[in-house]
PDB file of C-alpha atoms in Angstrom:
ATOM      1  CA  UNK A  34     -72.597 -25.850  26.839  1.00  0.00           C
ATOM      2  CA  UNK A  35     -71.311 -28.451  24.602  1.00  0.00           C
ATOM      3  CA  UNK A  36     -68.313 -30.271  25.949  1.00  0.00           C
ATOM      4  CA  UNK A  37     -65.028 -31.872  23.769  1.00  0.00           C
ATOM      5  CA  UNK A  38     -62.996 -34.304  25.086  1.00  0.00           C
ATOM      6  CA  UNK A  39     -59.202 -35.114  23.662  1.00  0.00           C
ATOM      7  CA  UNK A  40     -56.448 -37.409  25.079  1.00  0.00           C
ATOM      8  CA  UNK A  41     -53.155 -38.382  24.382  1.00  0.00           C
ATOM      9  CA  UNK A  42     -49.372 -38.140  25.752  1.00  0.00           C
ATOM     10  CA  UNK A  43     -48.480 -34.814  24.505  1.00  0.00           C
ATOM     11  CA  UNK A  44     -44.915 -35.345  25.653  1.00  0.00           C
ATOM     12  CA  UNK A  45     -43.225 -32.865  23.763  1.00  0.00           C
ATOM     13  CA  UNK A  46     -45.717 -30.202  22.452  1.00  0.00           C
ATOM     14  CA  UNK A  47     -45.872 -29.598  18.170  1.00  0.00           C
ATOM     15  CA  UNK A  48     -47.922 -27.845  15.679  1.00  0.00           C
ATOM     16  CA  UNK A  49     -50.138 -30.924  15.397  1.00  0.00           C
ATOM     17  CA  UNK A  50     -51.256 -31.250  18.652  1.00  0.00           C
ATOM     18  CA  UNK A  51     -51.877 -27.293  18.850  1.00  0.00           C
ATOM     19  CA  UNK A  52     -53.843 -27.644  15.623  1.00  0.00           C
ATOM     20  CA  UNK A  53     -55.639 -30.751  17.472  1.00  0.00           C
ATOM     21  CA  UNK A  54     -56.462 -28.514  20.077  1.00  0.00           C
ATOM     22  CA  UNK A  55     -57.100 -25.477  18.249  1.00  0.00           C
ATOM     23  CA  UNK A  56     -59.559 -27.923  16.299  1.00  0.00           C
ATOM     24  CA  UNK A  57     -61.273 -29.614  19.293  1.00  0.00           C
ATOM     25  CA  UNK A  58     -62.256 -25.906  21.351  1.00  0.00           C
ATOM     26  CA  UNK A  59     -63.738 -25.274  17.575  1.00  0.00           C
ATOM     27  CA  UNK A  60     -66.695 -27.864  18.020  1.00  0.00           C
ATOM     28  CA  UNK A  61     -67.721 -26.627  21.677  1.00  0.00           C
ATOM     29  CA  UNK A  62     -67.298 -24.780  24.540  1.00  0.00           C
ATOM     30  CA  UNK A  63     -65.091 -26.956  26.872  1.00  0.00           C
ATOM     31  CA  UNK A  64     -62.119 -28.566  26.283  1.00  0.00           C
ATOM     32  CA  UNK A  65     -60.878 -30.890  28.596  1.00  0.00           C
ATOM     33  CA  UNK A  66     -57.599 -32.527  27.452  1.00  0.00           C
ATOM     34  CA  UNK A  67     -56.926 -35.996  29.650  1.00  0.00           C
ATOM     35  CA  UNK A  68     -52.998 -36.988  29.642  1.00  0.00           C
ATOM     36  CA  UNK A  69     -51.283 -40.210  30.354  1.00  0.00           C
ATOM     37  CA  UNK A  70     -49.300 -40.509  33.355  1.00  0.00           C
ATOM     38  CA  UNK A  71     -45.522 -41.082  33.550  1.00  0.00           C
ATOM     39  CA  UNK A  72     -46.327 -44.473  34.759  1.00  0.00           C
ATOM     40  CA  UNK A  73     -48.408 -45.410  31.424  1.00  0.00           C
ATOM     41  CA  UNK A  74     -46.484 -43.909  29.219  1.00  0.00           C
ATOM     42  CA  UNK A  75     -43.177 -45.432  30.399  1.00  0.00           C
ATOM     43  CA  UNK A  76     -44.899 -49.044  30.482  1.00  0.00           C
ATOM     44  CA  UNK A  77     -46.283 -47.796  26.984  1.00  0.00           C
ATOM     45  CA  UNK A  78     -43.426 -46.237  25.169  1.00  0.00           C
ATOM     46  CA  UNK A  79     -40.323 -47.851  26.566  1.00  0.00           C
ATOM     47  CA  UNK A  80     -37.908 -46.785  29.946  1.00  0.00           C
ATOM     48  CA  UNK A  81     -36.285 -43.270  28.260  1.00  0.00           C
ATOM     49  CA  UNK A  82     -40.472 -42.100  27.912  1.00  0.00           C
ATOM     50  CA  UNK A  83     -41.825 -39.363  28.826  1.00  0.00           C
ATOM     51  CA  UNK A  84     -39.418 -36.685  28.048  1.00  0.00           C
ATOM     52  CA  UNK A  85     -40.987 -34.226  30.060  1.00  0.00           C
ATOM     53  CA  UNK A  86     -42.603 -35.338  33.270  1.00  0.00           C
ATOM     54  CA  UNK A  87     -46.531 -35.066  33.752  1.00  0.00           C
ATOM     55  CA  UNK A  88     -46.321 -31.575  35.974  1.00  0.00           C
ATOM     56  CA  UNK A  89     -44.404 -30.301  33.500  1.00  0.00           C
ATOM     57  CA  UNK A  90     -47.068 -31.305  30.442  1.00  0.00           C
ATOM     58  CA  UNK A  91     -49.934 -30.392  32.213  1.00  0.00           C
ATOM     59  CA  UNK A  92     -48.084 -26.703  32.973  1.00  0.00           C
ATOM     60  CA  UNK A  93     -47.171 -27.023  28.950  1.00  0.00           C
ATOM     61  CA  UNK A  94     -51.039 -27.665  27.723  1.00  0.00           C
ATOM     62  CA  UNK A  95     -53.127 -25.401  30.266  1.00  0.00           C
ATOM     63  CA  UNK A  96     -51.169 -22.493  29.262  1.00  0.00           C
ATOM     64  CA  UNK A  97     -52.736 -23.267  25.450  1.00  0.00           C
ATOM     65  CA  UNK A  98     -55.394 -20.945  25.175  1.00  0.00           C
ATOM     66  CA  UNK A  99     -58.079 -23.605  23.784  1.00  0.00           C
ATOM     67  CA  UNK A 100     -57.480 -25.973  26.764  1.00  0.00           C
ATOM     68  CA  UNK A 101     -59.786 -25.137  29.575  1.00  0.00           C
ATOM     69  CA  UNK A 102     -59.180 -28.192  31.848  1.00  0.00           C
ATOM     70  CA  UNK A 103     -56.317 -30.687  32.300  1.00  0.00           C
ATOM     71  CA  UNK A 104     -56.733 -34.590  34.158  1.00  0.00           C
ATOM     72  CA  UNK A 105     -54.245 -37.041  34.080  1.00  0.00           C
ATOM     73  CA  UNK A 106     -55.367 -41.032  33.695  1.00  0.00           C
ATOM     74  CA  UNK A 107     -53.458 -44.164  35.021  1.00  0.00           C
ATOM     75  CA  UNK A 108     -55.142 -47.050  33.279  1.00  0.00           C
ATOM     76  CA  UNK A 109     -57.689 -48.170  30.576  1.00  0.00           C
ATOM     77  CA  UNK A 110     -60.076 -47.985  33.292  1.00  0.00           C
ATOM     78  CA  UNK A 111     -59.253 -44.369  34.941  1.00  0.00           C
ATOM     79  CA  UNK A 112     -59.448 -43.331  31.131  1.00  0.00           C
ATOM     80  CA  UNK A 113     -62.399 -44.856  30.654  1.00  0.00           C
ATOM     81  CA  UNK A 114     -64.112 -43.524  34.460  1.00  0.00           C
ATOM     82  CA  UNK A 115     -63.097 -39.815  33.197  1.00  0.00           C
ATOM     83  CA  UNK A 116     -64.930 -39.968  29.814  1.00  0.00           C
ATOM     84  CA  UNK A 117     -68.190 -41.348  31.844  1.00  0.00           C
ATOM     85  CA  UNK A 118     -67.980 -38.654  34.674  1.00  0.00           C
ATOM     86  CA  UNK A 119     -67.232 -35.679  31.856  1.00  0.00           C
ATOM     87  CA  UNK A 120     -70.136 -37.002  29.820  1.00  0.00           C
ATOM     88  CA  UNK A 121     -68.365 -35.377  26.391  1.00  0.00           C
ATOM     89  CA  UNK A 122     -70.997 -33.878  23.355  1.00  0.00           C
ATOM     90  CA  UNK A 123     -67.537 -34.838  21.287  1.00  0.00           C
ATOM     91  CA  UNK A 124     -64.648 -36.912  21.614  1.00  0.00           C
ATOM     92  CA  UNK A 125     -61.900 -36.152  18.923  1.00  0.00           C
ATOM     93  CA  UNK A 126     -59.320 -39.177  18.513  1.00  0.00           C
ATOM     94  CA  UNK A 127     -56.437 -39.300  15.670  1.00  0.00           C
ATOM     95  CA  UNK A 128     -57.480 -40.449  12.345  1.00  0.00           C
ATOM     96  CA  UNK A 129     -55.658 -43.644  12.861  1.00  0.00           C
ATOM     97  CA  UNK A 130     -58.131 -44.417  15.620  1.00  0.00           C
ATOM     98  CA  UNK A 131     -60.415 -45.121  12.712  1.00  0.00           C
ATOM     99  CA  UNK A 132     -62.055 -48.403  12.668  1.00  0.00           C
ATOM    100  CA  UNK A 133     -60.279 -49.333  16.352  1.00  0.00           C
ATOM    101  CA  UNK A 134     -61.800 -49.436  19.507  1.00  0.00           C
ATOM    102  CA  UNK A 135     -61.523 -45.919  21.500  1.00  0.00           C
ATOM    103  CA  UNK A 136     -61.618 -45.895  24.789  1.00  0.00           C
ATOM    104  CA  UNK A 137     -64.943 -44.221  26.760  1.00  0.00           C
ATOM    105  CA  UNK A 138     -66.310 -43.483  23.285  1.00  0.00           C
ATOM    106  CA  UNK A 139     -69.963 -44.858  24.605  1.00  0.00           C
ATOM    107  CA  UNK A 140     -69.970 -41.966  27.045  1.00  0.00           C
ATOM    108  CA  UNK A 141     -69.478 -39.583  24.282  1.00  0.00           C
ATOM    109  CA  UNK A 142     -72.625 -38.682  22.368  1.00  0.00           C
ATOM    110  CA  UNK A 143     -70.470 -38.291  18.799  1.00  0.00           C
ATOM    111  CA  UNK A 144     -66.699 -39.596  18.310  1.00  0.00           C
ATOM    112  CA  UNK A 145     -64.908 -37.219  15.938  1.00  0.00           C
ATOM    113  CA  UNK A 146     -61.491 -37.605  14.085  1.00  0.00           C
ATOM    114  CA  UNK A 147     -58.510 -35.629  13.404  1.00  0.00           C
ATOM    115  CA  UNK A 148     -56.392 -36.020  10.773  1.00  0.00           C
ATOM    116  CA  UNK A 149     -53.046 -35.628  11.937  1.00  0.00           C
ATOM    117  CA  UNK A 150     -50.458 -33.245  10.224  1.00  0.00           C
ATOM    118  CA  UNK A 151     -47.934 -34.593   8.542  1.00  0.00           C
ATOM    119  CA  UNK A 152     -44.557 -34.437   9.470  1.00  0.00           C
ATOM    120  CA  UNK A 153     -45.320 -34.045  12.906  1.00  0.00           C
ATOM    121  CA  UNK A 154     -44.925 -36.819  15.440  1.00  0.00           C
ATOM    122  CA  UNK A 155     -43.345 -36.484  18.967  1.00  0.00           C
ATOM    123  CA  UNK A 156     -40.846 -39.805  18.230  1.00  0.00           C
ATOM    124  CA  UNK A 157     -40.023 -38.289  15.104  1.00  0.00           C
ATOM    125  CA  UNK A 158     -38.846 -35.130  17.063  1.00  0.00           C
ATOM    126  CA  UNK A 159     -36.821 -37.305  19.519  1.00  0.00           C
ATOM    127  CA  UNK A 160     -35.329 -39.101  16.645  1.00  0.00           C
ATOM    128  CA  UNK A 161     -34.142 -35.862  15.087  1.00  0.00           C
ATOM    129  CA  UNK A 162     -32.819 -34.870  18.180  1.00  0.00           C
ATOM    130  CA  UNK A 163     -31.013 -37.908  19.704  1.00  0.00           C
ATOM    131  CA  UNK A 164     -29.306 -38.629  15.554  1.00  0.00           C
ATOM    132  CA  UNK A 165     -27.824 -35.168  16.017  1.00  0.00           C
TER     133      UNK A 165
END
């Protein structure tokens, strides 16, 4: 069984990140889809972050039909012990990831990247929404 590994916020759910999923199940088996807590992305993203609270995401992604499992992380480190424990054949990270440093991507036996649709971006919906 060959296991894929994705994380990110996902705070308010878009045709990229369904096409990042849809793309991720495509390359294995298993896709387990780890998620930021309030906490992190609050300290991350500013005070008015998340939009929708971490029950509610993880409701929002296991009802996509590639998503098989859903785990929430609290630090660099929680990331980091969740990639080890899952062991991942793949790890798929945004294109801009490219040349950074990715998080538990030792523990993955191949690091894979997406390259994000354009013209969708979760603080671009906000913006739309809050200039309205």
């Amino acid at each position: 069984m060959r296991k894929v590994f994705v994380n990110g916020c996902f705070d308010i759910l878009h045709p990229g990140h369904i096409s990042l999923m849809k793309y991720a199940k495509s390359l294995g088996d298993f896709l387990l889809v780890a998620i930021d807590t309030d906490t992190r992305i609050a300290t991350a993203k500013g005070s008015s972050r998340p939009i929708n609270n971490l029950k509610s995401r993880t409701v929002m992604l296991e009802s996509i039909r590639y998503v098989d499992k859903v785990s929430s992380f609290d630090s660099d480190s929680a990331l980091e012990e969740l990639v080890r424990s899952f062991e991942p054949d793949i790890m798929v990270v945004g294109s801009d990831y490219r040349g950074k440093r990715v998080i538990g991507s030792v523990y993955a036996k191949e690091v894979r990247y997406f390259e994000k649709i354009e013209g969708y971006s979760t603080t671009k919906t906000i913006k739309n929404i809050s200039d309205r």
